[in-house]
PDB file of C-alpha atoms and ligand atoms in Angstrom:
ATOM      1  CA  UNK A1415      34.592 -49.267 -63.630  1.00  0.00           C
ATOM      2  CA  UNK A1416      33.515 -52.682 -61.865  1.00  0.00           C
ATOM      3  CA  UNK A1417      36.185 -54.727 -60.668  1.00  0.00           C
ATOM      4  CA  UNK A1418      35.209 -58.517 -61.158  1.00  0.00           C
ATOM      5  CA  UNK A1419      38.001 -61.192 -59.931  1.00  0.00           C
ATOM      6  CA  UNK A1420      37.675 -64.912 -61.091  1.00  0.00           C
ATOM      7  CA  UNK A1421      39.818 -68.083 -60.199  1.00  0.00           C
ATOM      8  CA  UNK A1422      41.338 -70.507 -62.673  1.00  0.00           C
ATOM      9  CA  UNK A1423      40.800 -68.323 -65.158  1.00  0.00           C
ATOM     10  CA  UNK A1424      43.604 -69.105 -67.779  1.00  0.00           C
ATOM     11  CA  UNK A1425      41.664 -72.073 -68.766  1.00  0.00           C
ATOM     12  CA  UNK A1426      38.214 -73.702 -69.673  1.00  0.00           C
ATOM     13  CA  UNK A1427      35.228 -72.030 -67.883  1.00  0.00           C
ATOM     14  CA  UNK A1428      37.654 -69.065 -66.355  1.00  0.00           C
ATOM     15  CA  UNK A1429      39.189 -68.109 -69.739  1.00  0.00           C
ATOM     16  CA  UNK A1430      35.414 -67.572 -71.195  1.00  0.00           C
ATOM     17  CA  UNK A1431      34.444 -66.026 -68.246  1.00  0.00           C
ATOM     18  CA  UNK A1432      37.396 -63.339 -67.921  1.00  0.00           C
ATOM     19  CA  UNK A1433      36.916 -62.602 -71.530  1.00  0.00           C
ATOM     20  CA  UNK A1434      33.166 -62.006 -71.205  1.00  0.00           C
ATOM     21  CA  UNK A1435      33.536 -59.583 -68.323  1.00  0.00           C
ATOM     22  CA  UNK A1436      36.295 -57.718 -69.953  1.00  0.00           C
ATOM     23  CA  UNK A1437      33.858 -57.385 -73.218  1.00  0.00           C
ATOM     24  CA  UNK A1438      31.186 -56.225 -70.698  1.00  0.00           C
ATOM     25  CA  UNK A1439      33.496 -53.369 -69.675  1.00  0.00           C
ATOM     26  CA  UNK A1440      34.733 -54.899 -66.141  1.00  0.00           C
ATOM     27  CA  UNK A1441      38.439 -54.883 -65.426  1.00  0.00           C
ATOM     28  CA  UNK A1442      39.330 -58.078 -64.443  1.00  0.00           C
ATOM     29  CA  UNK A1443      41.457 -59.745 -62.427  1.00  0.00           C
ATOM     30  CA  UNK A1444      42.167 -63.124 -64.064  1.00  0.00           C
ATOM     31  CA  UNK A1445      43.785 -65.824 -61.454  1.00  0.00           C
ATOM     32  CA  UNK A1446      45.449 -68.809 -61.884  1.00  0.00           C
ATOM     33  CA  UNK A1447      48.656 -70.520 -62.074  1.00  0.00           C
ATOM     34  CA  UNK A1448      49.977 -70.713 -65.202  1.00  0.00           C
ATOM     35  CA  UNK A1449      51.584 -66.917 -66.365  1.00  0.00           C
ATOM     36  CA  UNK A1450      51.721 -67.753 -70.216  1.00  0.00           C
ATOM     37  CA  UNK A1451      48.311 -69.230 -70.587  1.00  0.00           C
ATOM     38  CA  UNK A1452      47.324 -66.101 -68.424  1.00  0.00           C
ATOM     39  CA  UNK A1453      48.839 -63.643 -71.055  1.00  0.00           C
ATOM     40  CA  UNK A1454      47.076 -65.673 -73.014  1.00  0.00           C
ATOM     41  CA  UNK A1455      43.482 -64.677 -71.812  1.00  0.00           C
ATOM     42  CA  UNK A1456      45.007 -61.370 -71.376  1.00  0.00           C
ATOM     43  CA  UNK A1457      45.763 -60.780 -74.571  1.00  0.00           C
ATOM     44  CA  UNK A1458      42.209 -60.663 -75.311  1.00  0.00           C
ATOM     45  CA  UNK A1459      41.826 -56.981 -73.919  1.00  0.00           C
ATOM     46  CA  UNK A1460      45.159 -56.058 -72.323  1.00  0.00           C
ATOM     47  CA  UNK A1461      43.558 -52.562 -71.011  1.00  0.00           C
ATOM     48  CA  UNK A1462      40.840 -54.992 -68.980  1.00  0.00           C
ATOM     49  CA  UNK A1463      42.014 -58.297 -67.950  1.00  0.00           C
ATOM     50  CA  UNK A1464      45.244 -57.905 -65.529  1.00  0.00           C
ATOM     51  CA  UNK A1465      47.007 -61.626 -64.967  1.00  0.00           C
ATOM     52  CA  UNK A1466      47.367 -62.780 -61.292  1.00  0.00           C
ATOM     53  CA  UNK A1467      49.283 -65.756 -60.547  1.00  0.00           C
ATOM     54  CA  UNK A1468      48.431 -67.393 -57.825  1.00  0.00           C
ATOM     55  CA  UNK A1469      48.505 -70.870 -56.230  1.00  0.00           C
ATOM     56  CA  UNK A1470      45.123 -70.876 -54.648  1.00  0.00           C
ATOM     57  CA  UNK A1471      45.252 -73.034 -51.288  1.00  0.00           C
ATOM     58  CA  UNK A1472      44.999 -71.825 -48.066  1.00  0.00           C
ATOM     59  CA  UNK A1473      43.494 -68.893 -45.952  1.00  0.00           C
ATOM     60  CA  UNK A1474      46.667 -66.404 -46.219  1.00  0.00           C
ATOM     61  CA  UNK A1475      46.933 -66.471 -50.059  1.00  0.00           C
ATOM     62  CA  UNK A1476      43.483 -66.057 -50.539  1.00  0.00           C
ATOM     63  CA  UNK A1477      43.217 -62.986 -47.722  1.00  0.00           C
ATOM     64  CA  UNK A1478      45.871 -61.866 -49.806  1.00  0.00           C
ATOM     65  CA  UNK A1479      44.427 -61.682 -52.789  1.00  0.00           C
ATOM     66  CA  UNK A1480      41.473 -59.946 -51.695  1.00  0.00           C
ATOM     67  CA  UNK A1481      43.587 -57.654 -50.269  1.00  0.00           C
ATOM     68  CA  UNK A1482      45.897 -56.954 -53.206  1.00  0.00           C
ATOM     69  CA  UNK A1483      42.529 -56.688 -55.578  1.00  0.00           C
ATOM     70  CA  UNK A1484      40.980 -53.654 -53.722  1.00  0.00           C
ATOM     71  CA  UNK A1485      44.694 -52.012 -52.767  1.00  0.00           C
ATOM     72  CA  UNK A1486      45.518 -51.830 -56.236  1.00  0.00           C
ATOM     73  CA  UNK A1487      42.140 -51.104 -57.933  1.00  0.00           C
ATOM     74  CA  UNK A1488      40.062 -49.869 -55.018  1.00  0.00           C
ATOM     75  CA  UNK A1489      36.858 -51.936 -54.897  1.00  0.00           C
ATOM     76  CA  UNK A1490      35.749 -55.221 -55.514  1.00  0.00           C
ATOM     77  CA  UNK A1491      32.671 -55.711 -57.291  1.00  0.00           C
ATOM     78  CA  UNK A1492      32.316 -59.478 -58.208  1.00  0.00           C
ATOM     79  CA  UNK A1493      34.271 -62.729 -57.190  1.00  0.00           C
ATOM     80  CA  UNK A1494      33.198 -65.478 -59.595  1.00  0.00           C
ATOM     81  CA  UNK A1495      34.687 -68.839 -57.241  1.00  0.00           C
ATOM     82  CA  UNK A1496      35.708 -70.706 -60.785  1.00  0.00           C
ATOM     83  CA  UNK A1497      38.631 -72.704 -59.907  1.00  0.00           C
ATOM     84  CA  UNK A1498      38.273 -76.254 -59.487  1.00  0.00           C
ATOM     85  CA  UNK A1499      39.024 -79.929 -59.811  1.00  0.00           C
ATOM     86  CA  UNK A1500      37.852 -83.288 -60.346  1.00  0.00           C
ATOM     87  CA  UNK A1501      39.053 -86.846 -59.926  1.00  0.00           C
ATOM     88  CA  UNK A1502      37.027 -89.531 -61.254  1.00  0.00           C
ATOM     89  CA  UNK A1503      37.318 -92.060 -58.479  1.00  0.00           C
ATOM     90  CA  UNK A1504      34.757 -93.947 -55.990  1.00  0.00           C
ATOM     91  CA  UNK A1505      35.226 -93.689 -52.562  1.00  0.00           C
ATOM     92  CA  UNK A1506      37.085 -96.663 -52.142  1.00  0.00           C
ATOM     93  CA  UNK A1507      39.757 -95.714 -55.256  1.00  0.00           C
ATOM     94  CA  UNK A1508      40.153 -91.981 -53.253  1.00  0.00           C
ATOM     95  CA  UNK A1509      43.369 -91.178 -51.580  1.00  0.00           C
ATOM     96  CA  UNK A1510      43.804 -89.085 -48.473  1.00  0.00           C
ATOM     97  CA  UNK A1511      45.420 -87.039 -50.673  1.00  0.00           C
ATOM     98  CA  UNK A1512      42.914 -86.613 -53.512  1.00  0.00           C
ATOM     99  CA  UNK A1513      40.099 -86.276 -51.034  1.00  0.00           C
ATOM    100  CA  UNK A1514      41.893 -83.392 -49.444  1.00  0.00           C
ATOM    101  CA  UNK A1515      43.073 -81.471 -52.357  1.00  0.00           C
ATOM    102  CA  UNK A1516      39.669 -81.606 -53.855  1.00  0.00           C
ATOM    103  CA  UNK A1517      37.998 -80.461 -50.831  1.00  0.00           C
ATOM    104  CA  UNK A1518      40.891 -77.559 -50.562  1.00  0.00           C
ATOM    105  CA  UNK A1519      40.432 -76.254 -54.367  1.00  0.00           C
ATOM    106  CA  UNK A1520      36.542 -76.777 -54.746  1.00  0.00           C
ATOM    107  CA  UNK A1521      35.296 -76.046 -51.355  1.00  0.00           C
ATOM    108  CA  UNK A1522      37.802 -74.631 -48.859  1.00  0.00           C
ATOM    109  CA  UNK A1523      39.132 -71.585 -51.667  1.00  0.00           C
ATOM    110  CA  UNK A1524      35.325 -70.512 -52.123  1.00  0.00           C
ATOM    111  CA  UNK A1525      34.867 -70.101 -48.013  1.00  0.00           C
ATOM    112  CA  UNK A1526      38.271 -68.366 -47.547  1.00  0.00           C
ATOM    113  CA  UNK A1527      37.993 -66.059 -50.707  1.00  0.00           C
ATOM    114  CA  UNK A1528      34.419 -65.144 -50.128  1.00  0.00           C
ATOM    115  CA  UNK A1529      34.849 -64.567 -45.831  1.00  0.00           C
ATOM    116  CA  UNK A1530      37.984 -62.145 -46.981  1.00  0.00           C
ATOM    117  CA  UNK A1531      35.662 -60.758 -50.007  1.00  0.00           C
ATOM    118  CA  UNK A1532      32.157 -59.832 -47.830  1.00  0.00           C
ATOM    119  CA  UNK A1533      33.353 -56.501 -46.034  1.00  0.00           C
ATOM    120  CA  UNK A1534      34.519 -55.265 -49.496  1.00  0.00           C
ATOM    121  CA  UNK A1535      31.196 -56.034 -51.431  1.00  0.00           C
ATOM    122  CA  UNK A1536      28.950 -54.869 -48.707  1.00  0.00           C
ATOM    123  CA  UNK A1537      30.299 -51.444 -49.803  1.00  0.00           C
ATOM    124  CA  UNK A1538      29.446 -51.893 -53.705  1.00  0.00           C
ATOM    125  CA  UNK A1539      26.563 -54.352 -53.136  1.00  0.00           C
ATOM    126  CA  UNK A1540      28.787 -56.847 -55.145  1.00  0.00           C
ATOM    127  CA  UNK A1541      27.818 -60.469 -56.116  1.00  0.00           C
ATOM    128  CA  UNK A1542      29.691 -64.007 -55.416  1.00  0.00           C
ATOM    129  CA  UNK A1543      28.996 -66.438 -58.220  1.00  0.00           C
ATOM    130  CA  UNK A1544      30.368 -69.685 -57.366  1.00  0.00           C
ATOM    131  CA  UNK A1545      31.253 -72.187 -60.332  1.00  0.00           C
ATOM    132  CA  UNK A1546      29.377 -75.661 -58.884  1.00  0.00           C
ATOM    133  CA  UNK A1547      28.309 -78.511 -61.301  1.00  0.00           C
ATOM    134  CA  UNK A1548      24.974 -80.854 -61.515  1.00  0.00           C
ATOM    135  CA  UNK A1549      26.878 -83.149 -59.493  1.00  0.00           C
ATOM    136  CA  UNK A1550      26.364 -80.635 -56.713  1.00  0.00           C
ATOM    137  CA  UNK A1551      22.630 -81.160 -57.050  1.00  0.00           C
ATOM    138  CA  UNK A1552      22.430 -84.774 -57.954  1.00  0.00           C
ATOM    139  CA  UNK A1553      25.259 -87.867 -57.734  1.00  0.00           C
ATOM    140  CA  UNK A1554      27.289 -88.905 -60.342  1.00  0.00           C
ATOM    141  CA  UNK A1555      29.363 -92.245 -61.107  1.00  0.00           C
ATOM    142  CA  UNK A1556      33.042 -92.405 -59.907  1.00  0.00           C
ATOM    143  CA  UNK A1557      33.159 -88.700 -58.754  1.00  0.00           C
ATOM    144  CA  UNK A1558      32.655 -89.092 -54.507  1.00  0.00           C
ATOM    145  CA  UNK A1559      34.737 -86.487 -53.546  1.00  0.00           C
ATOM    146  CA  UNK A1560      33.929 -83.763 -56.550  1.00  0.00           C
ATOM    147  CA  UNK A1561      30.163 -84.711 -55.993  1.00  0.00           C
ATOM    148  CA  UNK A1562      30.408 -83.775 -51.842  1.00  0.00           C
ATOM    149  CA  UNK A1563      32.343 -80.743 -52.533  1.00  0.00           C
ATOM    150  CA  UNK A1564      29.957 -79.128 -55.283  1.00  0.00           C
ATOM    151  CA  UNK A1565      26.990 -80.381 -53.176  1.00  0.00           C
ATOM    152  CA  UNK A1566      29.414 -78.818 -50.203  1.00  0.00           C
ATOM    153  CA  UNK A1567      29.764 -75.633 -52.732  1.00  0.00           C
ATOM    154  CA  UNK A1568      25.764 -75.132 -53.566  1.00  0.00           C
ATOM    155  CA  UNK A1569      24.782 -75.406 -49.341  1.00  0.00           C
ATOM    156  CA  UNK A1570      27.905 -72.802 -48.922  1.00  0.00           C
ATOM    157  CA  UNK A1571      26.030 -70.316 -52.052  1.00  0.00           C
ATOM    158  CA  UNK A1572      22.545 -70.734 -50.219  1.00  0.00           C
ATOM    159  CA  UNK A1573      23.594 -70.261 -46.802  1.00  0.00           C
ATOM    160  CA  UNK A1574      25.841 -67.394 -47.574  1.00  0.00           C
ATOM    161  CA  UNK A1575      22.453 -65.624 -49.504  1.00  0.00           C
ATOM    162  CA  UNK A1576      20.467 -65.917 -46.868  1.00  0.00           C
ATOM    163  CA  UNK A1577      22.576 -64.041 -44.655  1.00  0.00           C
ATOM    164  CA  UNK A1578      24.077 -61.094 -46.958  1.00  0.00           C
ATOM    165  CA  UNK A1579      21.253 -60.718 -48.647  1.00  0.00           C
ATOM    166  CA  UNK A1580      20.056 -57.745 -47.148  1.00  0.00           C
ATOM    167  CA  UNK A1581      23.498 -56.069 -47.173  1.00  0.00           C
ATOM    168  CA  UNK A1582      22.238 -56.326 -51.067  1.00  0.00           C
ATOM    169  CA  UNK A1583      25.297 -58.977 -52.125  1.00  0.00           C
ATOM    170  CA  UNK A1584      24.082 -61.839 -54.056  1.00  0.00           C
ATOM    171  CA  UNK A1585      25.799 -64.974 -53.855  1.00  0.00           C
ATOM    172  CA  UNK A1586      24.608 -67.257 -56.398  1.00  0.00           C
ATOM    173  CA  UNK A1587      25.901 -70.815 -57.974  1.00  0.00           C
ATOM    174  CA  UNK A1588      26.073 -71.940 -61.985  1.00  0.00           C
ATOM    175  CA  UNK A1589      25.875 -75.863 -61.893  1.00  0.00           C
ATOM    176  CA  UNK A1590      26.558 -76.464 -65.530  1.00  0.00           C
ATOM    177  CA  UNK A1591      27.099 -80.152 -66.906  1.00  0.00           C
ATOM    178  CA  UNK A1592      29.751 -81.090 -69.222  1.00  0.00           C
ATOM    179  CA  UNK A1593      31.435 -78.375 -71.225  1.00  0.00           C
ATOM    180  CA  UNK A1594      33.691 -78.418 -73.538  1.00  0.00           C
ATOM    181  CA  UNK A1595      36.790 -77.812 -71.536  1.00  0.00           C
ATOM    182  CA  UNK A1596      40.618 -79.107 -70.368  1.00  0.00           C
ATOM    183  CA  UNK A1597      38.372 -80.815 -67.771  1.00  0.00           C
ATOM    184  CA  UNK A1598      36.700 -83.296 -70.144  1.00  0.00           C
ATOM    185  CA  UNK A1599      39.876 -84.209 -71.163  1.00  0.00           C
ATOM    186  CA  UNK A1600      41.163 -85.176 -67.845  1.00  0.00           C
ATOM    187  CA  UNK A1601      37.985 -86.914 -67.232  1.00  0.00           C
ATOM    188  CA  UNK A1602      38.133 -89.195 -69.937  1.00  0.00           C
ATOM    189  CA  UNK A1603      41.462 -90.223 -69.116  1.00  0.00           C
ATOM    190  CA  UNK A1604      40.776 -90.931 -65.472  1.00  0.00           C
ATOM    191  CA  UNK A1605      38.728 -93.512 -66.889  1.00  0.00           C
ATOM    192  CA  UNK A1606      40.984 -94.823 -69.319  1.00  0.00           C
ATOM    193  CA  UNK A1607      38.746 -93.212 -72.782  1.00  0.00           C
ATOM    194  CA  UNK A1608      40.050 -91.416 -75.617  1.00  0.00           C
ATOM    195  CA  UNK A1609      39.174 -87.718 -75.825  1.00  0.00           C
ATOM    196  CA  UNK A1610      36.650 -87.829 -79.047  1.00  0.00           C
ATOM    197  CA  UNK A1611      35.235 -91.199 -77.512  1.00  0.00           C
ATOM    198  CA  UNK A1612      34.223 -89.335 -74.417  1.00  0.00           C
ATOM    199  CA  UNK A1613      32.511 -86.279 -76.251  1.00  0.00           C
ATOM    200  CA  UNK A1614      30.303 -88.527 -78.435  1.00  0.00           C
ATOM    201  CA  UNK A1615      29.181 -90.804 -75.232  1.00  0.00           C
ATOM    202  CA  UNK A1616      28.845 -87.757 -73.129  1.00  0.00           C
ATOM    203  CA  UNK A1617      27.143 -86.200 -76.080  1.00  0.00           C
ATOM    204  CA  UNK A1618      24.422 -88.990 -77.112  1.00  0.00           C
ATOM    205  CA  UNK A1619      23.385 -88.489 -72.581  1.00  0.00           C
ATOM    206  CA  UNK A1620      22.329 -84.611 -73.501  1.00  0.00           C
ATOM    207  CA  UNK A1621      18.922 -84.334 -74.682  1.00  0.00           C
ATOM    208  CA  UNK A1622      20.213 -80.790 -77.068  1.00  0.00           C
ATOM    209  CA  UNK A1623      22.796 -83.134 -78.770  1.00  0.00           C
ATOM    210  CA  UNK A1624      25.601 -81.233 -77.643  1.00  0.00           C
ATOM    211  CA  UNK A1625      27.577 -80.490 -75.455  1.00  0.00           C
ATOM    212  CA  UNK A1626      27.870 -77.014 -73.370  1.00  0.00           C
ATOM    213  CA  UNK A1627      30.489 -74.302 -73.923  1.00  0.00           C
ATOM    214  CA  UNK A1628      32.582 -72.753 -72.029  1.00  0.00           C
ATOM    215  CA  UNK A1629      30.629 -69.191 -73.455  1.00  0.00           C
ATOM    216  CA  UNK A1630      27.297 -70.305 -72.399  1.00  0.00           C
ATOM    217  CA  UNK A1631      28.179 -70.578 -69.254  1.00  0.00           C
ATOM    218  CA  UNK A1632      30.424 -67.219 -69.012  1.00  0.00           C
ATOM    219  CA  UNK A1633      27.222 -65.455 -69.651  1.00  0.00           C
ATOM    220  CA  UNK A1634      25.286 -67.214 -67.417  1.00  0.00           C
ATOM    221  CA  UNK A1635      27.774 -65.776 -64.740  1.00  0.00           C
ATOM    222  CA  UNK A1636      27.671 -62.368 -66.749  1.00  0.00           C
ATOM    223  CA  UNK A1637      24.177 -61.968 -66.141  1.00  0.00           C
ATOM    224  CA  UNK A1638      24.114 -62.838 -62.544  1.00  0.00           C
ATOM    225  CA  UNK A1639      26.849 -60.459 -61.927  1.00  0.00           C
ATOM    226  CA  UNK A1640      24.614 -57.631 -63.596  1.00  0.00           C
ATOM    227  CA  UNK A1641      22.101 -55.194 -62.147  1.00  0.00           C
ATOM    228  CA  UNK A1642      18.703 -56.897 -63.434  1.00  0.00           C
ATOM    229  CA  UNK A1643      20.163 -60.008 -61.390  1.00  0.00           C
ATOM    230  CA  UNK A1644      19.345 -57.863 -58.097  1.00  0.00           C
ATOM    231  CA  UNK A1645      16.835 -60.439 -57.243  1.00  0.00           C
ATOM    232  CA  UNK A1646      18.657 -63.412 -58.032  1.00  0.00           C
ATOM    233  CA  UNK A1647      20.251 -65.165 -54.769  1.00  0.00           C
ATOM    234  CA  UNK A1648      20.829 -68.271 -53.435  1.00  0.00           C
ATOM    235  CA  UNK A1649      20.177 -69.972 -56.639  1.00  0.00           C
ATOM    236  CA  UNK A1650      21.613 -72.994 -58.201  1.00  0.00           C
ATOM    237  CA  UNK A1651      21.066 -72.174 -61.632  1.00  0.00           C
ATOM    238  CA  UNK A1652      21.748 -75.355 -63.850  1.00  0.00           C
ATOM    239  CA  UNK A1653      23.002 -75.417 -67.548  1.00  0.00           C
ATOM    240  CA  UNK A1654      23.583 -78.865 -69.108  1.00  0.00           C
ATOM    241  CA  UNK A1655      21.136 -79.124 -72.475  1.00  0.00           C
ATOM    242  CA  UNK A1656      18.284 -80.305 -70.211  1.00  0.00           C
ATOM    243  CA  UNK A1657      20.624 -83.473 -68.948  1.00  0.00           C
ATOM    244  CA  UNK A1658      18.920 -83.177 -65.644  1.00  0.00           C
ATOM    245  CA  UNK A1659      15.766 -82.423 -66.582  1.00  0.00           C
TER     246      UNK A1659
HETATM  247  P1  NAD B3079      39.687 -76.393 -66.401  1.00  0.00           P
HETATM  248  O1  NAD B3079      40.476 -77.533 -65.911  1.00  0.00           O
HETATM  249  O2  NAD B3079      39.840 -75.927 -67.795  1.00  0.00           O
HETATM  250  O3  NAD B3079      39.876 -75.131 -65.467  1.00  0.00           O
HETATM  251  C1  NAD B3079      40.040 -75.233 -64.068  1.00  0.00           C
HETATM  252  C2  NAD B3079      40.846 -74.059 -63.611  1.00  0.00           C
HETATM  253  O4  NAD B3079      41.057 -74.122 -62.182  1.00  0.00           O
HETATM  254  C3  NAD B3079      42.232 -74.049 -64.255  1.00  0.00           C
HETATM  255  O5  NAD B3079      42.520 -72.740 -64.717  1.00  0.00           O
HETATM  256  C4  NAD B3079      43.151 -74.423 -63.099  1.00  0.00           C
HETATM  257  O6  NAD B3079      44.447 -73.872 -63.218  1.00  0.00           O
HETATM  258  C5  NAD B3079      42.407 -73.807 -61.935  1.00  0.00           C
HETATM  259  N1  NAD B3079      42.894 -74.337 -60.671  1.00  0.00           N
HETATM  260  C6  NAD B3079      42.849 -75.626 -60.252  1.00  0.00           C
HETATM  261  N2  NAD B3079      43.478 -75.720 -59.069  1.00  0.00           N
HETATM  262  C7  NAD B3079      43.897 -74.465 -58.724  1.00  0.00           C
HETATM  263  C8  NAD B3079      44.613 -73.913 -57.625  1.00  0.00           C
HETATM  264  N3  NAD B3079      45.044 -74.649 -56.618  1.00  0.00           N
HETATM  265  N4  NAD B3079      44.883 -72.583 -57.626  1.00  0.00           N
HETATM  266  C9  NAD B3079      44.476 -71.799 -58.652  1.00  0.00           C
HETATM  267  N5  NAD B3079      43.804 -72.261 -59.723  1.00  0.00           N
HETATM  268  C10 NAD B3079      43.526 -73.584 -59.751  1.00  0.00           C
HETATM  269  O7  NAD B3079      38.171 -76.798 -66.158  1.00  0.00           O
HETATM  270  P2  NAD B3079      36.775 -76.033 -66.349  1.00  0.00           P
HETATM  271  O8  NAD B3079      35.886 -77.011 -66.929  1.00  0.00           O
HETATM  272  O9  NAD B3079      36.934 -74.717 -66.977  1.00  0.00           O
HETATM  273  O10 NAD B3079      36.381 -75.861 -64.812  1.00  0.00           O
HETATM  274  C11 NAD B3079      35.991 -74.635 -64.229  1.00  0.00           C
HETATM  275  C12 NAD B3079      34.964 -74.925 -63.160  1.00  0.00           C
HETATM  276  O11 NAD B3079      33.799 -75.454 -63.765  1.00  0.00           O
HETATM  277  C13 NAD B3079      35.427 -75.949 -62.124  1.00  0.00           C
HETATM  278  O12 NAD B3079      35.046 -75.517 -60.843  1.00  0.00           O
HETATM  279  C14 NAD B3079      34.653 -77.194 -62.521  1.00  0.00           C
HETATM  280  O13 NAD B3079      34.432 -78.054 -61.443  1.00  0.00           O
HETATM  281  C15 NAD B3079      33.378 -76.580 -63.038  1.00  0.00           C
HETATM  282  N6  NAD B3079      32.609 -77.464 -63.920  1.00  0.00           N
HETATM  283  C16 NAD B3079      33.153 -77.926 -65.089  1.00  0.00           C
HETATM  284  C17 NAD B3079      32.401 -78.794 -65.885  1.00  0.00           C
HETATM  285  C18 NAD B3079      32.930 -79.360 -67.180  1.00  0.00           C
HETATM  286  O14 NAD B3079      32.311 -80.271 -67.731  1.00  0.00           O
HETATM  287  N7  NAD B3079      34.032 -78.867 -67.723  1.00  0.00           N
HETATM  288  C19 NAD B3079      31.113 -79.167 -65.483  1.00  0.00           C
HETATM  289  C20 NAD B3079      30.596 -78.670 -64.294  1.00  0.00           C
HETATM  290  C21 NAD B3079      31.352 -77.823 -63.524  1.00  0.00           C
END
């Protein structure tokens, strides 16, 4: 059995994603911080998605993970780099402190997972999907800091191709635009809207009329992970309803 591990998975993007991969017959090592919204997503297939909480934010707890992960089940097959998060500030409105702590979650976490996670998937020929955003590829208003660490996060995916890919490990980025997720929520409150009234602007910008969910882009991951995405690396593969387009 493939052993797929994903960050902030009791939530959003994760919670999809964990559930996806445990329908696809992984076993799946769900992170993330919170232990009863991890149940939660564990719930879903109890024999397939195993809860790990962990506070994801420095080299030794992420060496540590990766170590637990294969100690306990072996191998490691897939790390899907999900975790993330986002303050809607310019540069000027950006602490020290939010600067860092974005940088840490989105950027640092996906270096210090992935460097402990290579000498495990050269032996299975495993893949690294890392969870980026269309503000990796392109600006976007009053998000400096979640913009340069995405952009930080896509440069990391297409570097780290390059030179794995003929140990046959795929690292590849998803740079979906807004889904329907915990995230929006916080978005639209760092800039002082109402939940709804933030879906239906966000909404009338996406040439589909919709939004994105969270399961659209779990099986846009899904398929990368898979074995007719051999020849997929080093991609940025965008999902947003043609918003970029
Ligand atoms: P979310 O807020 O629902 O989920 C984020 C997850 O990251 C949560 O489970 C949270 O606990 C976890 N996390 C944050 N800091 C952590 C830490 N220090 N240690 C461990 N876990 C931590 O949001 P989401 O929308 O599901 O976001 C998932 C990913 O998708 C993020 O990387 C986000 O940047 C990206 N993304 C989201 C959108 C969107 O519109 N929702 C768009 C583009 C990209």
């Amino acid at each position: 059995m493939k052993i797929a591990l994903i960050t902030g998975a009791s939530s959003g993007i994760g919670d999809a994603t964990a559930k996806a991969f445990a329908d696809a017959g992984y076993k799946v090592l769900a992170v993330g911080r919170n232990a009863d919204r991890l149940d939660a997503v564990a719930a879903h297939a109890p024999d397939r998605i195993v809860p790990v909480k962990r506070d994801l934010t420095g080299p030794d707890v992420c060496k540590e993970l990766i170590d637990y992960a294969v100690r306990e089940y072996g191998q490691l097959d897939v790390l899907v780099n999900n975790a993330g998060i986002i303050s809607r500030t310019t540069v000027e409105d950006t602490t020290d402190e939010d600067w860092r702590q974005t940088m840490t979650v989105n950027l640092d976490v996906p270096f210090y997972l992935s460097r402990a996670a290579v000498p495990h998937l050269r032996k299975t020929k495993g893949r690294i999907i890392n969870v980026a955003s269309d503000w990796g590829l392109r600006g976007g208003e009053k998000a400096a800091a979640y913009c340069a660490s995405k952009g930080g996060l896509v440069l990391l995916t297409k570097a780290m191709a390059h030179d794995h890919a003929a140990e046959g490990i795929t690292v590849n980025a998803v740079c979906p635009g807004d889904v329907v997720t915990p995230m929006l929520e916080k978005e639209a409150a760092d800039q002082g809207l109402s939940h709804a009234e933030a879906l239906e602007t966000w909404k009338a910008e996406v040439p589909t009329g919709r939004l994105t969910e969270a399961s659209e882009v779990a099986a846009m991951i899904l398929y990368l992970a898979s074995d007719v995405a051999a020849q997929v690396t080093g991609t940025a593969m965008v999902i947003d309803g043609g918003g970029s387009a």
